Amino acid sequence: MASLEELLKMVDEAQQEGVELTQALVRIPSVNTGRNNEPPWPPSGKPGPGESFAEPEVAYDKSGSVPTGDELPAAELIRDKLAADGIEGAIYHSQENRASIVANLRGQPGNARLLMMSHIDVVPVEDASQWTHDPFGGEIHDGRLYGRGSSDMKSTVAAETMAMIILKRAGVKLKGDLKLAICADEESGGAYGFGWMAQHFPETLEAEFAVNEGGGAPMKDGDRLIYPINTGEKGRLEVRIHITGRGFHASQPWRADNAIYKAEEVIRRIRTYQPEVSVDHELFSSLEQLTGITDKPTALNIDEIIEQLTPTHENLASYLKACSRMTLVASMIQAGVKSNSVAETCLITCDVRSLPHQTTDYVQAEVEKLLEGLAGVRVETIETSPPSASTFDSELVDHVAKATSLAIGRDDVEFVPGLTVGFTDSSFVRPLGNVAYGFMPSHPDSDTSKNGAHNINESMDVQSINTITRYLVALAWETVVDHG
Ligand SMILES: [Zn+2]
């Protein structure tokens, strides 16, 4: 039976293998174009003589969503990698080219302990010419691996795969199951990935604990090293504001009620919306630990604190702002069908990120109140992902903290609860009973501001791939390996 020290040595010796696996994954363009929820094609109205509406770039299915992502080749790569070490991975198809892969190192029956989660799709590259390196090349320069998905989140996909392989190679005995789930479609909300798996094959995901993306960027303050463990995440909703006017020939516009002009006041109100401020999340109780600011944060003073922090701690200040309120932002606008007709209708689509206690009804009521008194305006709220949270008061905090200390070789690391302000797949496994944290620790020396997830020149420092693999092996040691 290998000791933890021996296991971590095996991880270090396999470091290059993990890097090469990440490179191979980055070279597979599993791009999720995220066109779900677009309005149905074709638009209403008829093209004039000799004109035609341009064909959409992609075909819509009946639900108005598009099968994108093409995760299958990446899932097959992971399956083959696992198979080379005698681990059987099962590929599940939510659609023909949408694939997720799960694997299970079995321990004592009926005792699923730990699920390692990740997603294999990536966001598109908008303009490759702005990148300094090929976005699908997986090139390494100055210790950073470049490419779309390198940080979000194919490095973790590789680290999780390598962690399972190392434990298998070492022949460890397990007290319960160690599960791996690498799924499709996170970048479009997960309906074809973890959402679909949780609905149809929940038994593949159920475990006492789960770890996923979200937290793990080191914060340094002198000699202090602080990691946030993200215990929950905001919800995501789409608010569609339908504005109805009256069309007319554009040559006599005064006879119309232009929906585009009606949109002006709607947009002004959205832009100046003042959301309710809340410091209820447990992360605000560690504000002093994070910033040295001794004022107790309240809904009344938090904006002052944020303002005070902004010049020196811009990222943290912006994060605290996002964690203390719902955001509402207009992100798409569509109106009119023809340049010589005044627009009859206008659709403004807003992105909303809600706090863990805010429901869909709350969001609907807030936006209705905001637009009160405007004629021809209808608000439609669609929840794409509910907010969710696991408690920080869980055994998993201790395991994650211990595993991180072991992985980086320091026993003075501090941990604070965090809230993921974007969406992750964790919200699909929390309802299954898993305590799920967003936590994959980067190396303490890593400059995570260079990661550029969803941005040009996305990259990942190579040594963090090893750090995350060490952490996962140590976490398995803490939770699921039978030391006897
Ligand atoms: Zn991600």
Short mmCIF file of C-alpha atoms and ligand atoms in Angstrom, two decimals:
data_model
loop_
_atom_site.label_atom_id
_atom_site.label_comp_id
_atom_site.label_asym_id
_atom_site.label_seq_id
_atom_site.Cartn_x
_atom_site.Cartn_y
_atom_site.Cartn_z
CA MET A 1 0.00 0.00 0.00
CA ALA A 2 1.51 3.28 -1.16
CA SER A 3 1.85 6.17 1.29
CA LEU A 4 0.55 9.63 0.43
CA GLU A 5 4.14 10.76 -0.03
CA GLU A 6 4.67 8.03 -2.60
CA LEU A 7 1.44 8.93 -4.36
CA LEU A 8 2.43 12.60 -4.60
CA LYS A 9 5.83 11.54 -5.92
CA MET A 10 4.05 9.55 -8.62
CA VAL A 11 2.06 12.69 -9.52
CA ASP A 12 5.27 14.72 -9.84
CA GLU A 13 6.87 12.03 -12.00
CA ALA A 14 3.82 12.04 -14.27
CA GLN A 15 3.76 15.85 -14.53
CA GLN A 16 4.72 15.89 -18.21
CA GLU A 17 2.00 13.34 -18.98
CA GLY A 18 -0.61 15.69 -17.47
CA VAL A 19 0.71 18.64 -19.47
CA GLU A 20 0.65 16.63 -22.71
CA LEU A 21 -2.89 15.49 -21.99
CA THR A 22 -3.93 19.14 -21.53
CA GLN A 23 -2.23 20.07 -24.81
CA ALA A 24 -4.01 17.24 -26.63
CA LEU A 25 -7.36 18.40 -25.20
CA VAL A 26 -6.77 22.04 -26.16
CA ARG A 27 -6.01 20.90 -29.73
CA ILE A 28 -9.53 19.44 -29.99
CA PRO A 29 -11.90 22.36 -30.73
CA SER A 30 -14.85 21.35 -28.56
CA VAL A 31 -16.39 24.78 -29.09
CA ASN A 32 -19.79 25.54 -27.68
CA THR A 33 -21.25 28.41 -29.69
CA GLY A 34 -23.86 29.08 -27.03
CA ARG A 35 -26.71 29.83 -29.35
CA ASN A 36 -29.27 28.26 -27.07
CA ASN A 37 -32.30 30.40 -26.34
CA GLU A 38 -32.10 32.42 -29.52
CA PRO A 39 -35.43 33.41 -31.04
CA PRO A 40 -36.78 30.99 -33.59
CA TRP A 41 -35.88 31.33 -37.23
CA PRO A 42 -37.12 32.83 -39.51
CA PRO A 43 -38.06 36.25 -38.13
CA SER A 44 -41.63 37.39 -38.75
CA GLY A 45 -42.31 39.54 -41.79
CA LYS A 46 -41.76 38.82 -45.45
CA PRO A 47 -38.70 39.72 -47.49
CA GLY A 48 -39.40 42.14 -50.32
CA PRO A 49 -39.06 41.22 -54.03
CA GLY A 50 -35.57 40.15 -54.89
CA GLU A 51 -34.57 40.12 -51.20
CA SER A 52 -34.21 37.23 -48.88
CA PHE A 53 -33.40 36.86 -45.23
CA ALA A 54 -29.85 35.65 -44.82
CA GLU A 55 -29.67 32.02 -43.83
CA PRO A 56 -28.70 31.45 -40.22
CA GLU A 57 -25.20 30.03 -39.78
CA VAL A 58 -26.61 27.07 -37.89
CA ALA A 59 -29.84 25.14 -37.94
CA TYR A 60 -32.18 25.40 -34.99
CA ASP A 61 -33.96 22.41 -33.55
CA LYS A 62 -37.59 22.60 -32.42
CA SER A 63 -36.71 23.91 -28.98
CA GLY A 64 -34.90 26.85 -30.57
CA SER A 65 -31.52 25.56 -29.45
CA VAL A 66 -28.58 24.41 -31.48
CA PRO A 67 -26.50 21.31 -31.04
CA THR A 68 -23.01 22.72 -30.63
CA GLY A 69 -20.00 21.69 -28.62
CA ASP A 70 -18.93 18.60 -30.50
CA GLU A 71 -17.40 17.20 -27.32
CA LEU A 72 -17.23 13.60 -28.57
CA PRO A 73 -13.59 13.53 -29.79
CA ALA A 74 -12.43 15.01 -26.48
CA ALA A 75 -14.51 12.49 -24.50
CA GLU A 76 -13.02 9.69 -26.60
CA LEU A 77 -9.52 10.94 -25.87
CA ILE A 78 -10.21 10.75 -22.12
CA ARG A 79 -11.81 7.31 -22.50
CA ASP A 80 -8.71 5.99 -24.31
CA LYS A 81 -6.36 7.58 -21.79
CA LEU A 82 -8.20 5.94 -18.90
CA ALA A 83 -8.44 2.62 -20.76
CA ALA A 84 -4.65 2.49 -21.18
CA ASP A 85 -4.49 2.11 -17.38
CA GLY A 86 -7.37 -0.33 -17.18
CA ILE A 87 -10.06 2.19 -16.12
CA GLU A 88 -13.35 1.86 -17.93
CA GLY A 89 -14.94 5.16 -18.90
CA ALA A 90 -18.50 5.32 -20.19
CA ILE A 91 -19.52 7.88 -22.79
CA TYR A 92 -23.09 9.21 -22.68
CA HIS A 93 -24.63 11.07 -25.60
CA SER A 94 -27.22 13.75 -24.91
CA GLN A 95 -27.27 14.38 -28.67
CA GLU A 96 -25.39 12.83 -31.54
CA ASN A 97 -22.22 14.89 -31.16
CA ARG A 98 -22.68 15.94 -27.53
CA ALA A 99 -20.80 13.65 -25.19
CA SER A 100 -19.98 13.35 -21.51
CA ILE A 101 -17.71 10.75 -19.95
CA VAL A 102 -17.92 9.22 -16.50
CA ALA A 103 -15.68 6.74 -14.71
CA ASN A 104 -15.75 5.13 -11.30
CA LEU A 105 -12.98 3.60 -9.19
CA ARG A 106 -15.07 1.35 -7.00
CA GLY A 107 -14.67 0.97 -3.28
CA GLN A 108 -16.96 -0.62 -0.73
CA PRO A 109 -20.42 -0.87 -2.25
CA GLY A 110 -23.05 1.72 -1.42
CA ASN A 111 -20.54 4.30 -0.27
CA ALA A 112 -19.85 6.95 -2.90
CA ARG A 113 -17.46 9.43 -1.34
CA LEU A 114 -16.02 11.84 -3.89
CA LEU A 115 -16.97 13.13 -7.34
CA MET A 116 -14.43 15.04 -9.42
CA MET A 117 -16.34 17.29 -11.86
CA SER A 118 -15.31 19.24 -14.94
CA HIS A 119 -16.59 20.30 -18.34
CA ILE A 120 -15.00 19.63 -21.68
CA ASP A 121 -16.61 22.30 -23.88
CA VAL A 122 -15.06 25.72 -24.42
CA VAL A 123 -16.32 29.13 -25.54
CA PRO A 124 -15.66 30.24 -29.13
CA VAL A 125 -12.65 32.21 -30.33
CA GLU A 126 -14.01 35.43 -31.76
CA ASP A 127 -10.95 36.78 -33.58
CA ALA A 128 -7.97 34.44 -33.74
CA SER A 129 -5.79 37.19 -35.23
CA GLN A 130 -5.80 38.96 -31.85
CA TRP A 131 -4.15 35.98 -30.17
CA THR A 132 -0.38 35.86 -29.81
CA HIS A 133 -0.48 32.04 -30.11
CA ASP A 134 -2.73 29.62 -31.99
CA PRO A 135 -5.88 29.32 -29.84
CA PHE A 136 -6.05 25.61 -30.63
CA GLY A 137 -2.30 24.97 -30.70
CA GLY A 138 -1.64 24.10 -27.06
CA GLU A 139 1.77 25.83 -27.28
CA ILE A 140 3.84 26.39 -24.16
CA HIS A 141 5.75 29.67 -23.72
CA ASP A 142 7.42 30.87 -20.52
CA GLY A 143 5.74 28.21 -18.44
CA ARG A 144 2.23 28.93 -19.69
CA LEU A 145 0.14 26.66 -21.87
CA TYR A 146 -1.84 28.75 -24.38
CA GLY A 147 -5.17 28.00 -25.96
CA ARG A 148 -8.92 28.19 -25.65
CA GLY A 149 -9.97 26.05 -22.69
CA SER A 150 -6.47 25.85 -21.20
CA SER A 151 -7.68 27.49 -17.98
CA ASP A 152 -11.46 26.98 -18.40
CA MET A 153 -11.13 24.10 -17.86
CA LYS A 154 -9.13 21.49 -19.76
CA SER A 155 -6.17 21.69 -17.36
CA THR A 156 -8.51 20.49 -14.63
CA VAL A 157 -9.99 17.82 -16.93
CA ALA A 158 -6.43 16.53 -17.38
CA ALA A 159 -5.60 16.84 -13.66
CA GLU A 160 -8.72 14.89 -12.65
CA THR A 161 -7.99 12.21 -15.24
CA MET A 162 -4.37 11.94 -14.09
CA ALA A 163 -5.40 11.80 -10.40
CA MET A 164 -7.65 8.83 -11.10
CA ILE A 165 -4.94 7.14 -13.18
CA ILE A 166 -2.26 7.60 -10.48
CA LEU A 167 -4.52 6.10 -7.82
CA LYS A 168 -5.25 3.16 -10.11
CA ARG A 169 -1.55 2.67 -10.93
CA ALA A 170 -0.70 2.70 -7.23
CA GLY A 171 -3.34 0.04 -6.64
CA VAL A 172 -4.86 1.84 -3.64
CA LYS A 173 -7.81 0.31 -1.81
CA LEU A 174 -10.88 2.54 -1.51
CA LYS A 175 -13.43 2.88 1.30
CA GLY A 176 -16.03 4.05 -1.20
CA ASP A 177 -16.39 5.05 -4.83
CA LEU A 178 -14.22 7.73 -6.41
CA LYS A 179 -16.13 9.14 -9.35
CA LEU A 180 -15.07 11.24 -12.31
CA ALA A 181 -17.55 13.11 -14.51
CA ILE A 182 -16.36 15.24 -17.43
CA CYS A 183 -19.41 16.63 -19.15
CA ALA A 184 -20.58 18.62 -22.15
CA ASP A 185 -22.29 21.98 -22.52
CA GLU A 186 -21.33 23.92 -19.38
CA GLU A 187 -20.72 27.03 -21.44
CA SER A 188 -24.37 27.06 -22.54
CA GLY A 189 -25.86 26.25 -19.17
CA GLY A 190 -25.32 22.48 -19.00
CA ALA A 191 -28.67 21.25 -20.34
CA TYR A 192 -26.83 18.79 -22.61
CA GLY A 193 -24.14 17.98 -20.03
CA PHE A 194 -24.43 17.76 -16.23
CA GLY A 195 -28.07 18.83 -16.42
CA TRP A 196 -28.91 15.95 -18.75
CA MET A 197 -26.81 13.46 -16.77
CA ALA A 198 -28.41 14.51 -13.46
CA GLN A 199 -31.84 14.00 -14.99
CA HIS A 200 -31.24 10.66 -16.72
CA PHE A 201 -28.30 9.04 -14.91
CA PRO A 202 -28.13 10.65 -11.45
CA GLU A 203 -26.49 7.51 -10.00
CA THR A 204 -23.33 8.29 -11.99
CA LEU A 205 -22.97 11.64 -10.18
CA GLU A 206 -24.18 10.93 -6.65
CA ALA A 207 -21.47 11.21 -4.00
CA GLU A 208 -21.11 12.64 -0.52
CA PHE A 209 -18.67 15.30 -1.77
CA ALA A 210 -18.00 16.94 -5.11
CA VAL A 211 -15.31 19.34 -6.30
CA ASN A 212 -15.51 21.50 -9.40
CA GLU A 213 -14.25 24.75 -10.92
CA GLY A 214 -15.04 28.09 -9.29
CA GLY A 215 -12.52 28.88 -6.56
CA GLY A 216 -8.83 28.31 -6.05
CA ALA A 217 -7.05 31.46 -7.19
CA PRO A 218 -4.41 32.23 -4.53
CA MET A 219 -4.51 35.62 -2.85
CA LYS A 220 -1.28 36.81 -1.29
CA ASP A 221 -0.85 39.43 1.36
CA GLY A 222 2.80 39.61 2.40
CA ASP A 223 3.63 36.11 3.68
CA ARG A 224 -0.02 35.20 4.01
CA LEU A 225 -1.57 32.86 1.48
CA ILE A 226 -5.38 32.83 1.27
CA TYR A 227 -7.59 30.66 -0.93
CA PRO A 228 -11.34 31.14 -1.38
CA ILE A 229 -13.39 27.94 -1.38
CA ASN A 230 -16.53 28.64 -3.35
CA THR A 231 -19.47 27.05 -1.59
CA GLY A 232 -22.27 28.42 -3.75
CA GLU A 233 -23.10 30.33 -6.86
CA LYS A 234 -25.43 32.99 -8.09
CA GLY A 235 -28.37 32.05 -10.26
CA ARG A 236 -28.63 32.99 -13.89
CA LEU A 237 -31.81 34.19 -15.53
CA GLU A 238 -32.71 35.74 -18.81
CA VAL A 239 -35.22 38.56 -18.74
CA ARG A 240 -36.87 39.30 -22.08
CA ILE A 241 -38.59 42.62 -22.37
CA HIS A 242 -41.10 42.65 -25.22
CA ILE A 243 -41.95 46.11 -26.45
CA THR A 244 -44.90 46.51 -28.79
CA GLY A 245 -45.49 49.62 -30.88
CA ARG A 246 -47.24 50.17 -34.19
CA GLY A 247 -45.55 49.89 -37.58
CA PHE A 248 -46.02 52.14 -40.58
CA HIS A 249 -44.28 52.91 -43.86
CA ALA A 250 -41.01 54.64 -42.99
CA SER A 251 -41.84 57.56 -45.31
CA GLN A 252 -44.50 58.80 -42.83
CA PRO A 253 -42.99 57.85 -39.48
CA TRP A 254 -45.31 60.11 -37.45
CA ARG A 255 -48.13 57.67 -38.18
CA ALA A 256 -46.23 54.88 -36.40
CA ASP A 257 -45.48 54.22 -32.75
CA ASN A 258 -41.82 53.29 -33.15
CA ALA A 259 -40.90 50.36 -30.89
CA ILE A 260 -37.22 51.38 -31.07
CA TYR A 261 -38.01 54.79 -29.58
CA LYS A 262 -40.17 53.16 -26.92
CA ALA A 263 -37.13 51.07 -26.00
CA GLU A 264 -35.21 54.21 -25.04
CA GLU A 265 -36.93 54.67 -21.68
CA VAL A 266 -36.81 50.92 -20.97
CA ILE A 267 -33.04 50.92 -21.51
CA ARG A 268 -32.57 54.03 -19.38
CA ARG A 269 -34.38 52.39 -16.46
CA ILE A 270 -32.39 49.14 -16.81
CA ARG A 271 -29.12 51.08 -16.93
CA THR A 272 -29.90 53.01 -13.75
CA TYR A 273 -31.47 50.09 -11.82
CA GLN A 274 -30.48 50.08 -8.15
CA PRO A 275 -30.61 46.53 -6.84
CA GLU A 276 -31.18 45.66 -3.21
CA VAL A 277 -27.83 45.25 -1.41
CA SER A 278 -27.19 42.26 0.82
CA VAL A 279 -24.16 41.11 2.82
CA ASP A 280 -25.81 37.87 3.94
CA HIS A 281 -23.33 35.53 2.30
CA GLU A 282 -20.82 34.03 4.74
CA LEU A 283 -17.91 35.42 2.70
CA PHE A 284 -18.63 38.90 4.14
CA SER A 285 -17.85 37.62 7.62
CA SER A 286 -14.24 37.01 6.50
CA LEU A 287 -13.83 40.52 5.08
CA GLU A 288 -11.47 41.57 7.86
CA GLN A 289 -9.33 38.47 7.28
CA LEU A 290 -9.20 39.30 3.56
CA THR A 291 -8.68 43.05 3.66
CA GLY A 292 -7.75 44.13 7.17
CA ILE A 293 -10.78 46.44 7.15
CA THR A 294 -12.25 46.21 10.64
CA ASP A 295 -15.64 47.84 9.92
CA LYS A 296 -18.35 45.23 10.11
CA PRO A 297 -19.85 45.10 6.61
CA THR A 298 -23.53 45.99 6.34
CA ALA A 299 -25.87 46.65 3.45
CA LEU A 300 -25.41 50.37 4.18
CA ASN A 301 -21.62 50.60 4.29
CA ILE A 302 -20.52 47.90 1.84
CA ASP A 303 -20.43 50.26 -1.14
CA GLU A 304 -18.15 52.61 0.80
CA ILE A 305 -15.87 49.68 1.65
CA ILE A 306 -15.83 48.62 -2.01
CA GLU A 307 -14.93 52.16 -3.08
CA GLN A 308 -12.15 52.27 -0.50
CA LEU A 309 -10.71 48.96 -1.78
CA THR A 310 -10.94 49.68 -5.50
CA PRO A 311 -7.64 51.58 -6.02
CA THR A 312 -5.52 48.84 -4.39
CA HIS A 313 -7.66 45.67 -4.72
CA GLU A 314 -9.63 46.19 -7.92
CA ASN A 315 -10.48 42.52 -8.52
CA LEU A 316 -11.57 41.91 -4.94
CA ALA A 317 -13.64 45.10 -4.86
CA SER A 318 -15.46 44.17 -8.05
CA TYR A 319 -16.02 40.64 -6.72
CA LEU A 320 -17.54 41.97 -3.46
CA LYS A 321 -19.85 44.18 -5.50
CA ALA A 322 -21.03 41.16 -7.52
CA CYS A 323 -21.54 39.08 -4.35
CA SER A 324 -23.64 41.73 -2.62
CA ARG A 325 -26.35 42.31 -5.22
CA MET A 326 -28.27 40.98 -8.17
CA THR A 327 -27.02 42.22 -11.53
CA LEU A 328 -29.31 43.16 -14.41
CA VAL A 329 -27.77 44.10 -17.72
CA ALA A 330 -29.17 44.49 -21.24
CA SER A 331 -27.10 42.18 -23.42
CA MET A 332 -29.06 41.83 -26.69
CA ILE A 333 -31.52 43.96 -28.64
CA GLN A 334 -33.55 43.07 -31.68
CA ALA A 335 -36.03 45.25 -33.55
CA GLY A 336 -37.46 45.76 -36.98
CA VAL A 337 -37.43 43.56 -40.05
CA LYS A 338 -36.90 46.03 -42.85
CA SER A 339 -35.12 49.38 -43.16
CA ASN A 340 -38.12 51.00 -44.88
CA SER A 341 -40.67 49.98 -42.21
CA VAL A 342 -40.92 51.49 -38.75
CA ALA A 343 -40.35 48.79 -36.14
CA GLU A 344 -43.48 47.24 -34.67
CA THR A 345 -41.70 45.33 -31.96
CA CYS A 346 -38.47 45.42 -30.04
CA LEU A 347 -37.02 42.69 -27.86
CA ILE A 348 -34.47 43.57 -25.20
CA THR A 349 -32.81 40.58 -23.60
CA CYS A 350 -31.15 41.03 -20.23
CA ASP A 351 -28.74 38.82 -18.32
CA VAL A 352 -29.54 38.54 -14.61
CA ARG A 353 -27.37 37.01 -11.87
CA SER A 354 -29.36 36.52 -8.70
CA LEU A 355 -28.18 36.03 -5.12
CA PRO A 356 -28.75 32.60 -3.52
CA HIS A 357 -31.98 33.73 -1.77
CA GLN A 358 -33.58 35.45 -4.81
CA THR A 359 -36.22 33.48 -6.71
CA THR A 360 -37.49 33.76 -10.29
CA ASP A 361 -40.66 35.42 -8.96
CA TYR A 362 -38.54 37.99 -7.16
CA VAL A 363 -36.66 38.83 -10.37
CA GLN A 364 -39.90 39.08 -12.39
CA ALA A 365 -41.43 41.39 -9.77
CA GLU A 366 -38.30 43.56 -9.59
CA VAL A 367 -38.20 44.14 -13.35
CA GLU A 368 -41.97 44.73 -13.53
CA LYS A 369 -41.64 47.32 -10.76
CA LEU A 370 -38.72 48.92 -12.60
CA LEU A 371 -40.76 49.28 -15.81
CA GLU A 372 -44.01 50.28 -14.09
CA GLY A 373 -46.17 52.73 -16.03
CA LEU A 374 -44.74 51.98 -19.47
CA ALA A 375 -47.39 50.95 -22.02
CA GLY A 376 -46.85 48.06 -24.45
CA VAL A 377 -44.10 46.50 -22.33
CA ARG A 378 -44.21 42.88 -21.19
CA VAL A 379 -41.62 41.17 -18.99
CA GLU A 380 -40.79 37.49 -19.36
CA THR A 381 -38.34 35.84 -16.97
CA ILE A 382 -36.67 32.55 -17.80
CA GLU A 383 -34.49 30.82 -15.27
CA THR A 384 -31.54 29.13 -16.96
CA SER A 385 -29.81 28.09 -13.75
CA PRO A 386 -31.07 28.40 -10.19
CA PRO A 387 -28.78 29.80 -7.50
CA SER A 388 -27.45 27.12 -5.20
CA ALA A 389 -25.20 26.75 -2.21
CA SER A 390 -23.59 24.14 -0.01
CA THR A 391 -22.67 25.09 3.53
CA PHE A 392 -19.15 26.11 4.60
CA ASP A 393 -19.91 24.20 7.80
CA SER A 394 -19.05 20.82 6.28
CA GLU A 395 -16.41 18.16 6.75
CA LEU A 396 -15.42 18.86 3.14
CA VAL A 397 -13.87 22.21 4.17
CA ASP A 398 -11.40 20.35 6.41
CA HIS A 399 -10.61 17.80 3.71
CA VAL A 400 -10.10 20.45 1.03
CA ALA A 401 -7.92 22.54 3.37
CA LYS A 402 -5.77 19.57 4.37
CA ALA A 403 -5.43 18.37 0.76
CA THR A 404 -4.37 21.86 -0.39
CA SER A 405 -1.77 22.15 2.38
CA LEU A 406 -0.38 18.74 1.43
CA ALA A 407 -0.40 19.60 -2.28
CA ILE A 408 1.56 22.82 -1.90
CA GLY A 409 3.64 21.81 1.11
CA ARG A 410 2.56 24.64 3.45
CA ASP A 411 0.62 24.32 6.65
CA ASP A 412 -0.13 28.03 7.19
CA VAL A 413 -2.62 28.42 4.34
CA GLU A 414 -5.84 30.32 5.14
CA PHE A 415 -9.23 29.56 3.63
CA VAL A 416 -12.33 31.75 3.29
CA PRO A 417 -15.79 30.96 1.90
CA GLY A 418 -16.51 32.35 -1.55
CA LEU A 419 -19.45 32.70 -3.92
CA THR A 420 -19.12 31.94 -7.63
CA VAL A 421 -20.62 34.91 -9.47
CA GLY A 422 -20.84 33.04 -12.78
CA PHE A 423 -22.52 29.74 -13.52
CA THR A 424 -20.98 26.31 -12.89
CA ASP A 425 -22.32 22.77 -13.13
CA SER A 426 -22.24 22.41 -9.33
CA SER A 427 -25.86 23.55 -9.25
CA PHE A 428 -26.87 20.27 -10.94
CA VAL A 429 -25.29 17.98 -8.34
CA ARG A 430 -26.27 19.85 -5.15
CA PRO A 431 -29.93 18.74 -5.54
CA LEU A 432 -28.64 15.12 -5.67
CA GLY A 433 -27.35 15.56 -2.12
CA ASN A 434 -23.69 16.19 -2.94
CA VAL A 435 -21.87 18.82 -0.92
CA ALA A 436 -20.22 20.57 -3.87
CA TYR A 437 -17.45 23.14 -3.72
CA GLY A 438 -15.87 25.14 -6.51
CA PHE A 439 -12.24 24.64 -5.62
CA MET A 440 -9.23 23.75 -7.74
CA PRO A 441 -6.15 25.42 -6.21
CA SER A 442 -3.64 27.05 -8.54
CA HIS A 443 0.02 27.04 -7.51
CA PRO A 444 0.73 29.77 -4.90
CA ASP A 445 3.11 31.52 -7.34
CA SER A 446 0.59 31.44 -10.17
CA ASP A 447 -0.58 34.79 -11.54
CA THR A 448 -4.18 33.82 -12.23
CA SER A 449 -4.94 37.27 -13.65
CA LYS A 450 -3.19 36.00 -16.79
CA ASN A 451 -5.56 33.02 -17.19
CA GLY A 452 -7.97 34.99 -19.37
CA ALA A 453 -10.89 32.55 -19.33
CA HIS A 454 -13.29 33.40 -22.21
CA ASN A 455 -10.76 36.01 -23.36
CA ILE A 456 -7.97 36.33 -25.93
CA ASN A 457 -4.67 34.62 -25.05
CA GLU A 458 -6.30 32.28 -22.53
CA SER A 459 -3.52 30.37 -20.82
CA MET A 460 -2.67 28.29 -17.77
CA ASP A 461 0.59 28.11 -15.87
CA VAL A 462 1.92 24.62 -16.34
CA GLN A 463 2.91 24.09 -12.70
CA SER A 464 -0.70 24.58 -11.57
CA ILE A 465 -1.72 21.49 -13.54
CA ASN A 466 0.60 19.55 -11.25
CA THR A 467 -0.64 21.41 -8.14
CA ILE A 468 -4.27 20.56 -8.94
CA THR A 469 -3.38 16.91 -9.60
CA ARG A 470 -1.52 16.74 -6.25
CA TYR A 471 -4.51 18.34 -4.51
CA LEU A 472 -6.97 15.85 -6.03
CA VAL A 473 -4.83 12.86 -5.09
CA ALA A 474 -4.46 14.25 -1.55
CA LEU A 475 -8.20 14.93 -1.40
CA ALA A 476 -8.91 11.34 -2.44
CA TRP A 477 -6.43 10.25 0.25
CA GLU A 478 -8.37 12.28 2.83
CA THR A 479 -11.85 11.20 1.80
CA VAL A 480 -11.86 7.86 0.04
CA VAL A 481 -8.56 5.95 0.22
CA ASP A 482 -8.52 3.08 2.71
CA HIS A 483 -5.33 3.69 4.70
CA GLY A 484 -5.50 0.29 6.39
ZN ZN B 1 -15.70 26.60 -16.90
#
